[in-house]
PDB file of C-alpha atoms and ligand atoms in Angstrom:
ATOM      1  CA  UNK B 359       0.000   0.000   0.000  1.00  0.00           C
ATOM      2  CA  UNK B 360       1.328   3.447  -0.825  1.00  0.00           C
ATOM      3  CA  UNK B 361       2.318   5.873   1.898  1.00  0.00           C
ATOM      4  CA  UNK B 362      -0.650   8.161   1.217  1.00  0.00           C
ATOM      5  CA  UNK B 363      -3.174   5.313   0.939  1.00  0.00           C
ATOM      6  CA  UNK B 364      -2.042   4.062   4.337  1.00  0.00           C
ATOM      7  CA  UNK B 365      -2.212   7.489   5.983  1.00  0.00           C
ATOM      8  CA  UNK B 366      -5.597   8.225   4.401  1.00  0.00           C
ATOM      9  CA  UNK B 367      -6.904   4.856   5.581  1.00  0.00           C
ATOM     10  CA  UNK B 368      -5.865   5.710   9.142  1.00  0.00           C
ATOM     11  CA  UNK B 369      -7.907   8.929   9.268  1.00  0.00           C
ATOM     12  CA  UNK B 370     -11.259   9.020  11.009  1.00  0.00           C
ATOM     13  CA  UNK B 371     -12.445  12.369   9.667  1.00  0.00           C
ATOM     14  CA  UNK B 372     -13.327  13.206   6.068  1.00  0.00           C
ATOM     15  CA  UNK B 373     -11.506  16.508   6.351  1.00  0.00           C
ATOM     16  CA  UNK B 374      -8.162  14.910   7.253  1.00  0.00           C
ATOM     17  CA  UNK B 375      -8.581  12.416   4.399  1.00  0.00           C
ATOM     18  CA  UNK B 376      -9.333  15.340   2.052  1.00  0.00           C
ATOM     19  CA  UNK B 377      -6.218  17.165   3.183  1.00  0.00           C
ATOM     20  CA  UNK B 378      -3.925  14.183   2.611  1.00  0.00           C
ATOM     21  CA  UNK B 379      -5.495  13.574  -0.806  1.00  0.00           C
ATOM     22  CA  UNK B 380      -4.939  17.210  -1.640  1.00  0.00           C
ATOM     23  CA  UNK B 381      -1.282  17.069  -0.569  1.00  0.00           C
ATOM     24  CA  UNK B 382      -0.748  14.034  -2.789  1.00  0.00           C
ATOM     25  CA  UNK B 383      -2.711  15.428  -5.757  1.00  0.00           C
ATOM     26  CA  UNK B 384      -1.013  18.814  -5.700  1.00  0.00           C
ATOM     27  CA  UNK B 385       2.355  17.489  -4.558  1.00  0.00           C
ATOM     28  CA  UNK B 386       2.369  20.260  -2.012  1.00  0.00           C
ATOM     29  CA  UNK B 387       2.571  20.073   1.754  1.00  0.00           C
ATOM     30  CA  UNK B 388       2.993  23.826   1.977  1.00  0.00           C
ATOM     31  CA  UNK B 389       0.662  26.032   3.986  1.00  0.00           C
ATOM     32  CA  UNK B 390       1.348  29.723   3.473  1.00  0.00           C
ATOM     33  CA  UNK B 391       0.511  32.014   6.348  1.00  0.00           C
ATOM     34  CA  UNK B 392      -0.620  35.347   4.932  1.00  0.00           C
ATOM     35  CA  UNK B 393      -0.252  37.705   7.872  1.00  0.00           C
ATOM     36  CA  UNK B 394      -1.179  40.876   5.974  1.00  0.00           C
ATOM     37  CA  UNK B 395      -3.569  43.475   7.338  1.00  0.00           C
ATOM     38  CA  UNK B 396      -5.629  44.627   4.364  1.00  0.00           C
ATOM     39  CA  UNK B 397      -8.145  42.750   2.258  1.00  0.00           C
ATOM     40  CA  UNK B 398      -6.480  43.757  -0.995  1.00  0.00           C
ATOM     41  CA  UNK B 399      -2.956  42.708  -0.006  1.00  0.00           C
ATOM     42  CA  UNK B 400      -4.206  39.415   1.452  1.00  0.00           C
ATOM     43  CA  UNK B 401      -6.182  38.495  -1.674  1.00  0.00           C
ATOM     44  CA  UNK B 402      -3.331  39.486  -4.003  1.00  0.00           C
ATOM     45  CA  UNK B 403      -0.961  37.296  -2.000  1.00  0.00           C
ATOM     46  CA  UNK B 404      -3.370  34.358  -2.081  1.00  0.00           C
ATOM     47  CA  UNK B 405      -3.736  34.826  -5.842  1.00  0.00           C
ATOM     48  CA  UNK B 406       0.081  34.719  -6.164  1.00  0.00           C
ATOM     49  CA  UNK B 407       0.804  31.672  -3.990  1.00  0.00           C
ATOM     50  CA  UNK B 408      -2.497  29.760  -4.329  1.00  0.00           C
ATOM     51  CA  UNK B 409      -1.327  27.456  -7.145  1.00  0.00           C
ATOM     52  CA  UNK B 410       1.498  26.074  -4.970  1.00  0.00           C
ATOM     53  CA  UNK B 411      -0.143  25.435  -1.611  1.00  0.00           C
ATOM     54  CA  UNK B 412      -2.369  22.850   0.035  1.00  0.00           C
ATOM     55  CA  UNK B 413      -3.539  25.420   2.573  1.00  0.00           C
ATOM     56  CA  UNK B 414      -3.741  29.137   3.270  1.00  0.00           C
ATOM     57  CA  UNK B 415      -3.549  30.245   6.879  1.00  0.00           C
ATOM     58  CA  UNK B 416      -5.163  33.508   7.933  1.00  0.00           C
ATOM     59  CA  UNK B 417      -5.352  35.763  10.980  1.00  0.00           C
ATOM     60  CA  UNK B 418      -8.560  37.587  10.078  1.00  0.00           C
ATOM     61  CA  UNK B 419      -8.520  39.635  13.273  1.00  0.00           C
ATOM     62  CA  UNK B 420      -5.579  41.680  11.932  1.00  0.00           C
ATOM     63  CA  UNK B 421      -7.425  42.805   8.778  1.00  0.00           C
ATOM     64  CA  UNK B 422      -8.505  46.415   9.145  1.00  0.00           C
ATOM     65  CA  UNK B 423     -11.125  46.352   6.366  1.00  0.00           C
ATOM     66  CA  UNK B 424     -12.467  42.829   6.986  1.00  0.00           C
ATOM     67  CA  UNK B 425     -15.902  42.102   5.519  1.00  0.00           C
ATOM     68  CA  UNK B 426     -17.891  39.155   4.222  1.00  0.00           C
ATOM     69  CA  UNK B 427     -16.785  39.910   0.664  1.00  0.00           C
ATOM     70  CA  UNK B 428     -13.245  38.970   1.695  1.00  0.00           C
ATOM     71  CA  UNK B 429     -14.491  35.597   2.883  1.00  0.00           C
ATOM     72  CA  UNK B 430     -16.435  35.051  -0.351  1.00  0.00           C
ATOM     73  CA  UNK B 431     -13.333  35.843  -2.437  1.00  0.00           C
ATOM     74  CA  UNK B 432     -11.141  33.637  -0.274  1.00  0.00           C
ATOM     75  CA  UNK B 433     -13.597  30.758  -0.695  1.00  0.00           C
ATOM     76  CA  UNK B 434     -13.606  31.294  -4.484  1.00  0.00           C
ATOM     77  CA  UNK B 435      -9.807  31.220  -4.546  1.00  0.00           C
ATOM     78  CA  UNK B 436      -9.755  28.042  -2.453  1.00  0.00           C
ATOM     79  CA  UNK B 437     -11.878  26.335  -5.109  1.00  0.00           C
ATOM     80  CA  UNK B 438      -9.990  27.882  -8.042  1.00  0.00           C
ATOM     81  CA  UNK B 439      -6.566  26.866  -6.724  1.00  0.00           C
ATOM     82  CA  UNK B 440      -7.570  23.790  -4.697  1.00  0.00           C
ATOM     83  CA  UNK B 441      -6.483  24.582  -1.155  1.00  0.00           C
ATOM     84  CA  UNK B 442      -8.015  24.484   2.333  1.00  0.00           C
ATOM     85  CA  UNK B 443      -8.484  27.526   4.558  1.00  0.00           C
ATOM     86  CA  UNK B 444      -7.098  27.556   8.092  1.00  0.00           C
ATOM     87  CA  UNK B 445      -8.047  30.455  10.351  1.00  0.00           C
ATOM     88  CA  UNK B 446      -5.323  30.554  12.995  1.00  0.00           C
ATOM     89  CA  UNK B 447      -7.638  31.778  15.768  1.00  0.00           C
ATOM     90  CA  UNK B 448      -5.885  30.022  18.684  1.00  0.00           C
ATOM     91  CA  UNK B 449      -9.015  29.767  20.817  1.00  0.00           C
ATOM     92  CA  UNK B 450      -8.204  29.635  24.535  1.00  0.00           C
ATOM     93  CA  UNK B 451     -11.402  30.053  26.584  1.00  0.00           C
ATOM     94  CA  UNK B 452     -14.126  27.942  28.179  1.00  0.00           C
ATOM     95  CA  UNK B 453     -16.421  25.879  25.939  1.00  0.00           C
ATOM     96  CA  UNK B 454     -19.399  28.228  25.961  1.00  0.00           C
ATOM     97  CA  UNK B 455     -17.305  31.277  25.090  1.00  0.00           C
ATOM     98  CA  UNK B 456     -15.355  29.618  22.284  1.00  0.00           C
ATOM     99  CA  UNK B 457     -18.541  28.245  20.723  1.00  0.00           C
ATOM    100  CA  UNK B 458     -19.760  31.864  20.475  1.00  0.00           C
ATOM    101  CA  UNK B 459     -16.404  33.181  19.255  1.00  0.00           C
ATOM    102  CA  UNK B 460     -16.280  30.446  16.600  1.00  0.00           C
ATOM    103  CA  UNK B 461     -19.842  30.869  15.297  1.00  0.00           C
ATOM    104  CA  UNK B 462     -20.607  34.557  15.803  1.00  0.00           C
ATOM    105  CA  UNK B 463     -19.151  38.053  15.865  1.00  0.00           C
ATOM    106  CA  UNK B 464     -17.910  39.819  12.763  1.00  0.00           C
ATOM    107  CA  UNK B 465     -15.815  36.912  11.557  1.00  0.00           C
ATOM    108  CA  UNK B 466     -18.161  33.871  11.824  1.00  0.00           C
ATOM    109  CA  UNK B 467     -15.102  31.639  11.426  1.00  0.00           C
ATOM    110  CA  UNK B 468     -17.020  28.349  11.437  1.00  0.00           C
ATOM    111  CA  UNK B 469     -18.927  29.416   8.306  1.00  0.00           C
ATOM    112  CA  UNK B 470     -15.886  29.523   6.061  1.00  0.00           C
ATOM    113  CA  UNK B 471     -12.707  28.148   7.643  1.00  0.00           C
ATOM    114  CA  UNK B 472     -12.151  24.431   7.060  1.00  0.00           C
ATOM    115  CA  UNK B 473      -9.705  24.243   9.938  1.00  0.00           C
ATOM    116  CA  UNK B 474      -9.059  26.246  13.073  1.00  0.00           C
ATOM    117  CA  UNK B 475      -6.931  25.719  16.168  1.00  0.00           C
ATOM    118  CA  UNK B 476      -7.130  25.938  19.935  1.00  0.00           C
ATOM    119  CA  UNK B 477      -4.950  25.819  22.987  1.00  0.00           C
ATOM    120  CA  UNK B 478      -5.512  22.769  25.189  1.00  0.00           C
ATOM    121  CA  UNK B 479      -5.031  24.960  28.278  1.00  0.00           C
ATOM    122  CA  UNK B 480      -8.709  25.273  29.374  1.00  0.00           C
ATOM    123  CA  UNK B 481      -9.296  21.484  29.302  1.00  0.00           C
ATOM    124  CA  UNK B 482     -11.748  19.336  27.303  1.00  0.00           C
ATOM    125  CA  UNK B 483     -14.503  21.958  27.377  1.00  0.00           C
ATOM    126  CA  UNK B 484     -12.754  23.978  24.695  1.00  0.00           C
ATOM    127  CA  UNK B 485     -12.922  21.057  22.273  1.00  0.00           C
ATOM    128  CA  UNK B 486     -16.541  20.341  23.214  1.00  0.00           C
ATOM    129  CA  UNK B 487     -17.550  23.970  22.638  1.00  0.00           C
ATOM    130  CA  UNK B 488     -15.889  24.154  19.231  1.00  0.00           C
ATOM    131  CA  UNK B 489     -17.109  20.698  18.217  1.00  0.00           C
ATOM    132  CA  UNK B 490     -20.690  21.672  18.992  1.00  0.00           C
ATOM    133  CA  UNK B 491     -20.440  24.309  16.254  1.00  0.00           C
ATOM    134  CA  UNK B 492     -17.943  22.820  13.819  1.00  0.00           C
ATOM    135  CA  UNK B 493     -18.670  19.102  13.586  1.00  0.00           C
ATOM    136  CA  UNK B 494     -21.952  19.394  11.694  1.00  0.00           C
ATOM    137  CA  UNK B 495     -20.279  21.776   9.234  1.00  0.00           C
ATOM    138  CA  UNK B 496     -17.520  19.243   8.504  1.00  0.00           C
ATOM    139  CA  UNK B 497     -14.811  21.384  10.112  1.00  0.00           C
ATOM    140  CA  UNK B 498     -11.687  20.180  11.895  1.00  0.00           C
ATOM    141  CA  UNK B 499      -9.617  21.328  14.846  1.00  0.00           C
ATOM    142  CA  UNK B 500      -5.889  21.375  15.519  1.00  0.00           C
ATOM    143  CA  UNK B 501      -4.674  21.509  19.109  1.00  0.00           C
ATOM    144  CA  UNK B 502      -1.570  23.558  19.843  1.00  0.00           C
ATOM    145  CA  UNK B 503       0.509  20.874  21.532  1.00  0.00           C
ATOM    146  CA  UNK B 504       3.830  22.664  21.065  1.00  0.00           C
ATOM    147  CA  UNK B 505       4.851  26.089  19.801  1.00  0.00           C
ATOM    148  CA  UNK B 506       7.751  27.272  17.690  1.00  0.00           C
ATOM    149  CA  UNK B 507       8.630  30.249  19.863  1.00  0.00           C
ATOM    150  CA  UNK B 508      11.519  30.475  22.274  1.00  0.00           C
ATOM    151  CA  UNK B 509      10.586  29.689  25.895  1.00  0.00           C
ATOM    152  CA  UNK B 510       7.218  28.118  24.991  1.00  0.00           C
ATOM    153  CA  UNK B 511       5.522  26.532  27.990  1.00  0.00           C
ATOM    154  CA  UNK B 512       3.770  23.956  25.789  1.00  0.00           C
ATOM    155  CA  UNK B 513       6.271  21.144  26.427  1.00  0.00           C
ATOM    156  CA  UNK B 514       6.551  17.819  28.267  1.00  0.00           C
ATOM    157  CA  UNK B 515       3.438  16.911  30.254  1.00  0.00           C
ATOM    158  CA  UNK B 516       1.430  19.701  28.624  1.00  0.00           C
ATOM    159  CA  UNK B 517       2.164  18.243  25.188  1.00  0.00           C
ATOM    160  CA  UNK B 518       1.273  14.736  26.429  1.00  0.00           C
ATOM    161  CA  UNK B 519      -1.999  16.000  27.911  1.00  0.00           C
ATOM    162  CA  UNK B 520      -2.818  17.703  24.580  1.00  0.00           C
ATOM    163  CA  UNK B 521      -2.328  14.381  22.796  1.00  0.00           C
ATOM    164  CA  UNK B 522      -4.601  12.639  25.305  1.00  0.00           C
ATOM    165  CA  UNK B 523      -7.232  15.347  24.803  1.00  0.00           C
ATOM    166  CA  UNK B 524      -7.127  14.829  21.031  1.00  0.00           C
ATOM    167  CA  UNK B 525      -7.474  11.065  21.505  1.00  0.00           C
ATOM    168  CA  UNK B 526     -10.735  11.683  23.377  1.00  0.00           C
ATOM    169  CA  UNK B 527     -12.122  13.746  20.474  1.00  0.00           C
ATOM    170  CA  UNK B 528     -10.923  12.012  17.321  1.00  0.00           C
ATOM    171  CA  UNK B 529     -14.125  12.883  15.465  1.00  0.00           C
ATOM    172  CA  UNK B 530     -13.222  16.572  15.488  1.00  0.00           C
ATOM    173  CA  UNK B 531      -9.523  16.958  16.339  1.00  0.00           C
ATOM    174  CA  UNK B 532      -7.640  16.150  13.147  1.00  0.00           C
ATOM    175  CA  UNK B 533      -4.180  16.869  14.463  1.00  0.00           C
ATOM    176  CA  UNK B 534      -1.756  19.271  16.051  1.00  0.00           C
ATOM    177  CA  UNK B 535       0.262  22.360  15.687  1.00  0.00           C
ATOM    178  CA  UNK B 536       3.476  20.777  16.863  1.00  0.00           C
ATOM    179  CA  UNK B 537       7.177  20.508  16.183  1.00  0.00           C
ATOM    180  CA  UNK B 538       7.313  16.702  15.938  1.00  0.00           C
ATOM    181  CA  UNK B 539       5.171  13.599  15.374  1.00  0.00           C
ATOM    182  CA  UNK B 540       2.674  12.960  18.157  1.00  0.00           C
ATOM    183  CA  UNK B 541       0.542   9.828  18.335  1.00  0.00           C
ATOM    184  CA  UNK B 542       1.035   6.507  16.597  1.00  0.00           C
ATOM    185  CA  UNK B 543      -0.580   4.247  14.004  1.00  0.00           C
ATOM    186  CA  UNK B 544      -3.799   3.892  15.969  1.00  0.00           C
ATOM    187  CA  UNK B 545      -4.200   7.635  16.274  1.00  0.00           C
ATOM    188  CA  UNK B 546      -2.548   8.937  13.160  1.00  0.00           C
ATOM    189  CA  UNK B 547      -2.962  12.660  13.761  1.00  0.00           C
ATOM    190  CA  UNK B 548      -1.791  15.232  11.243  1.00  0.00           C
ATOM    191  CA  UNK B 549       1.136  17.409  12.261  1.00  0.00           C
ATOM    192  CA  UNK B 550       1.272  20.982  10.990  1.00  0.00           C
ATOM    193  CA  UNK B 551       4.424  22.856  11.839  1.00  0.00           C
ATOM    194  CA  UNK B 552       5.124  26.592  11.875  1.00  0.00           C
ATOM    195  CA  UNK B 553       8.539  28.082  12.466  1.00  0.00           C
ATOM    196  CA  UNK B 554       9.784  26.939   9.062  1.00  0.00           C
ATOM    197  CA  UNK B 555      12.303  28.916   7.028  1.00  0.00           C
ATOM    198  CA  UNK B 556      15.079  28.245   4.550  1.00  0.00           C
ATOM    199  CA  UNK B 557      17.087  31.421   4.983  1.00  0.00           C
ATOM    200  CA  UNK B 558      16.978  32.711   8.553  1.00  0.00           C
ATOM    201  CA  UNK B 559      16.941  31.162  12.043  1.00  0.00           C
ATOM    202  CA  UNK B 560      14.767  33.696  13.872  1.00  0.00           C
ATOM    203  CA  UNK B 561      12.936  37.028  13.738  1.00  0.00           C
ATOM    204  CA  UNK B 562      14.270  38.826  16.817  1.00  0.00           C
ATOM    205  CA  UNK B 563      10.869  38.417  18.552  1.00  0.00           C
ATOM    206  CA  UNK B 564      11.181  34.831  19.721  1.00  0.00           C
ATOM    207  CA  UNK B 565      10.250  33.014  16.519  1.00  0.00           C
ATOM    208  CA  UNK B 566      12.603  30.102  15.735  1.00  0.00           C
ATOM    209  CA  UNK B 567      12.949  28.571  12.269  1.00  0.00           C
ATOM    210  CA  UNK B 568      13.919  25.097  11.128  1.00  0.00           C
ATOM    211  CA  UNK B 569      14.181  23.916   7.532  1.00  0.00           C
ATOM    212  CA  UNK B 570      11.439  21.876   5.793  1.00  0.00           C
ATOM    213  CA  UNK B 571      13.724  18.843   5.838  1.00  0.00           C
ATOM    214  CA  UNK B 572      14.423  19.136   9.566  1.00  0.00           C
ATOM    215  CA  UNK B 573      10.747  19.317  10.502  1.00  0.00           C
ATOM    216  CA  UNK B 574       9.605  16.641   8.046  1.00  0.00           C
ATOM    217  CA  UNK B 575      12.254  14.284   9.478  1.00  0.00           C
ATOM    218  CA  UNK B 576      10.709  14.996  12.886  1.00  0.00           C
ATOM    219  CA  UNK B 577       7.285  13.914  11.603  1.00  0.00           C
ATOM    220  CA  UNK B 578       5.635  16.992  10.103  1.00  0.00           C
ATOM    221  CA  UNK B 579       2.943  16.561   7.459  1.00  0.00           C
ATOM    222  CA  UNK B 580       2.378  20.197   6.516  1.00  0.00           C
ATOM    223  CA  UNK B 581       4.931  22.992   6.749  1.00  0.00           C
ATOM    224  CA  UNK B 582       3.577  26.424   7.645  1.00  0.00           C
ATOM    225  CA  UNK B 583       5.591  29.279   6.167  1.00  0.00           C
ATOM    226  CA  UNK B 584       4.764  32.944   6.588  1.00  0.00           C
ATOM    227  CA  UNK B 585       7.350  35.632   5.969  1.00  0.00           C
ATOM    228  CA  UNK B 586       9.758  33.175   4.301  1.00  0.00           C
ATOM    229  CA  UNK B 587       7.282  33.156   1.394  1.00  0.00           C
ATOM    230  CA  UNK B 588       5.361  36.424   1.652  1.00  0.00           C
ATOM    231  CA  UNK B 589       8.105  38.758   2.830  1.00  0.00           C
ATOM    232  CA  UNK B 590       6.855  41.706   4.817  1.00  0.00           C
ATOM    233  CA  UNK B 591       3.785  43.645   3.767  1.00  0.00           C
ATOM    234  CA  UNK B 592       5.656  46.972   3.624  1.00  0.00           C
ATOM    235  CA  UNK B 593       7.966  45.757   0.847  1.00  0.00           C
ATOM    236  CA  UNK B 594       5.633  43.254  -0.768  1.00  0.00           C
ATOM    237  CA  UNK B 595       6.639  41.728  -4.114  1.00  0.00           C
ATOM    238  CA  UNK B 596       3.968  39.279  -5.314  1.00  0.00           C
ATOM    239  CA  UNK B 597       6.141  37.790  -8.051  1.00  0.00           C
ATOM    240  CA  UNK B 598       8.917  37.069  -5.603  1.00  0.00           C
ATOM    241  CA  UNK B 599       6.382  35.514  -3.220  1.00  0.00           C
ATOM    242  CA  UNK B 600       5.139  33.214  -5.998  1.00  0.00           C
ATOM    243  CA  UNK B 601       8.742  32.173  -6.670  1.00  0.00           C
ATOM    244  CA  UNK B 602       9.371  31.569  -2.947  1.00  0.00           C
ATOM    245  CA  UNK B 603       6.170  29.524  -2.687  1.00  0.00           C
ATOM    246  CA  UNK B 604       7.454  27.312  -5.504  1.00  0.00           C
ATOM    247  CA  UNK B 605      10.807  26.989  -3.741  1.00  0.00           C
ATOM    248  CA  UNK B 606       9.203  25.956  -0.438  1.00  0.00           C
ATOM    249  CA  UNK B 607       6.737  23.642  -2.194  1.00  0.00           C
ATOM    250  CA  UNK B 608       9.660  21.882  -3.857  1.00  0.00           C
ATOM    251  CA  UNK B 609      11.676  21.713  -0.624  1.00  0.00           C
ATOM    252  CA  UNK B 610       8.684  20.353   1.304  1.00  0.00           C
ATOM    253  CA  UNK B 611       7.745  17.789  -1.311  1.00  0.00           C
ATOM    254  CA  UNK B 612      11.341  16.607  -1.814  1.00  0.00           C
ATOM    255  CA  UNK B 613      11.782  16.192   1.947  1.00  0.00           C
ATOM    256  CA  UNK B 614       8.499  14.248   2.208  1.00  0.00           C
ATOM    257  CA  UNK B 615       9.529  12.024  -0.719  1.00  0.00           C
ATOM    258  CA  UNK B 616      12.933  11.373   0.819  1.00  0.00           C
ATOM    259  CA  UNK B 617      11.804  10.795   4.406  1.00  0.00           C
ATOM    260  CA  UNK B 618       8.889   8.494   3.520  1.00  0.00           C
ATOM    261  CA  UNK B 619      10.520   6.839   0.498  1.00  0.00           C
ATOM    262  CA  UNK B 620       7.737   7.840  -1.926  1.00  0.00           C
TER     263      UNK B 620
HETATM  264  O1  S5P H1193       3.847  27.744  17.457  1.00  0.00           O
HETATM  265  C1  S5P H1193       3.403  28.474  16.580  1.00  0.00           C
HETATM  266  C2  S5P H1193       2.074  28.372  16.162  1.00  0.00           C
HETATM  267  C3  S5P H1193       1.634  29.162  15.101  1.00  0.00           C
HETATM  268  S1  S5P H1193       0.060  28.849  14.477  1.00  0.00           S
HETATM  269  N1  S5P H1193       4.204  29.367  15.948  1.00  0.00           N
HETATM  270  C4  S5P H1193       3.788  30.177  14.935  1.00  0.00           C
HETATM  271  O2  S5P H1193       4.588  30.947  14.406  1.00  0.00           O
HETATM  272  N2  S5P H1193       2.462  30.113  14.518  1.00  0.00           N
HETATM  273  C5  S5P H1193       1.946  30.990  13.443  1.00  0.00           C
HETATM  274  O3  S5P H1193       2.637  30.685  12.240  1.00  0.00           O
HETATM  275  C6  S5P H1193       2.142  32.478  13.675  1.00  0.00           C
HETATM  276  O4  S5P H1193       0.998  33.056  14.282  1.00  0.00           O
HETATM  277  C7  S5P H1193       2.358  33.020  12.271  1.00  0.00           C
HETATM  278  O5  S5P H1193       1.121  33.336  11.670  1.00  0.00           O
HETATM  279  C8  S5P H1193       2.966  31.852  11.500  1.00  0.00           C
HETATM  280  C9  S5P H1193       4.482  31.921  11.340  1.00  0.00           C
HETATM  281  O6  S5P H1193       4.851  33.010  10.572  1.00  0.00           O
HETATM  282  P1  S5P H1193       6.357  33.241  10.089  1.00  0.00           P
HETATM  283  O7  S5P H1193       6.290  34.521   9.333  1.00  0.00           O
HETATM  284  O8  S5P H1193       7.239  33.321  11.304  1.00  0.00           O
HETATM  285  O9  S5P H1193       6.717  32.056   9.216  1.00  0.00           O
END
């Protein structure tokens, strides 16, 4: 059985199967994080890198002119270029509050984002609250089991407890934001890893970068790259970003091929 067939067979949610199929089909395990703060610059960046990614990660709360039209355009681009949308909301409250934050407000994240994430800190209630809203819409959740930043407190027993929490909610938790493989064959969670860069080791504000090959050797499925692809918004060059996306796509796919003998 091929590597992807095996991984897909291990998944309990349709969304995680879809993501692995997409990675294989597009030969891309690259998620680009577009941390830009206007609608226009975000959409232009997605237009530039869309053909090379399996996922686009957003932080919609930083967009000064956010409206529903942005969401509609993002959804259109996700169909046009075949990628999933991941709103990096990092929920961190009690179940009742997160269910409201996920479904309501200006952003209505559950209506359009295939995937979102949450800290395990509050306990199982956070997963229950999000699941109540997201499960029937076919959404999936990633738990932040580890972080890329220097001095992160999400280590050791906290990471283990995050894994145990995910195991109790396999219908909705599809995997982790983590720096290494967590779980085994019986709970084959997806690992999405930020803090990935080919050229620099940090950003002077605590971010730490490893190369695609380093993280994929450690068990990553999807590499999350922000500024390494997009550059900074103040000096944005969409053509360069498209070229960088191709470079990271190639690096990610080659590492996956090598590590898993595809
Ligand atoms: O541990 C983490 C978790 C996340 S989701 N470390 C991170 O950096 N992130 C996010 O990934 C962060 O919020 C940012 O959007 C992206 C990394 O961006 P970059 O420009 O440093 O690649």
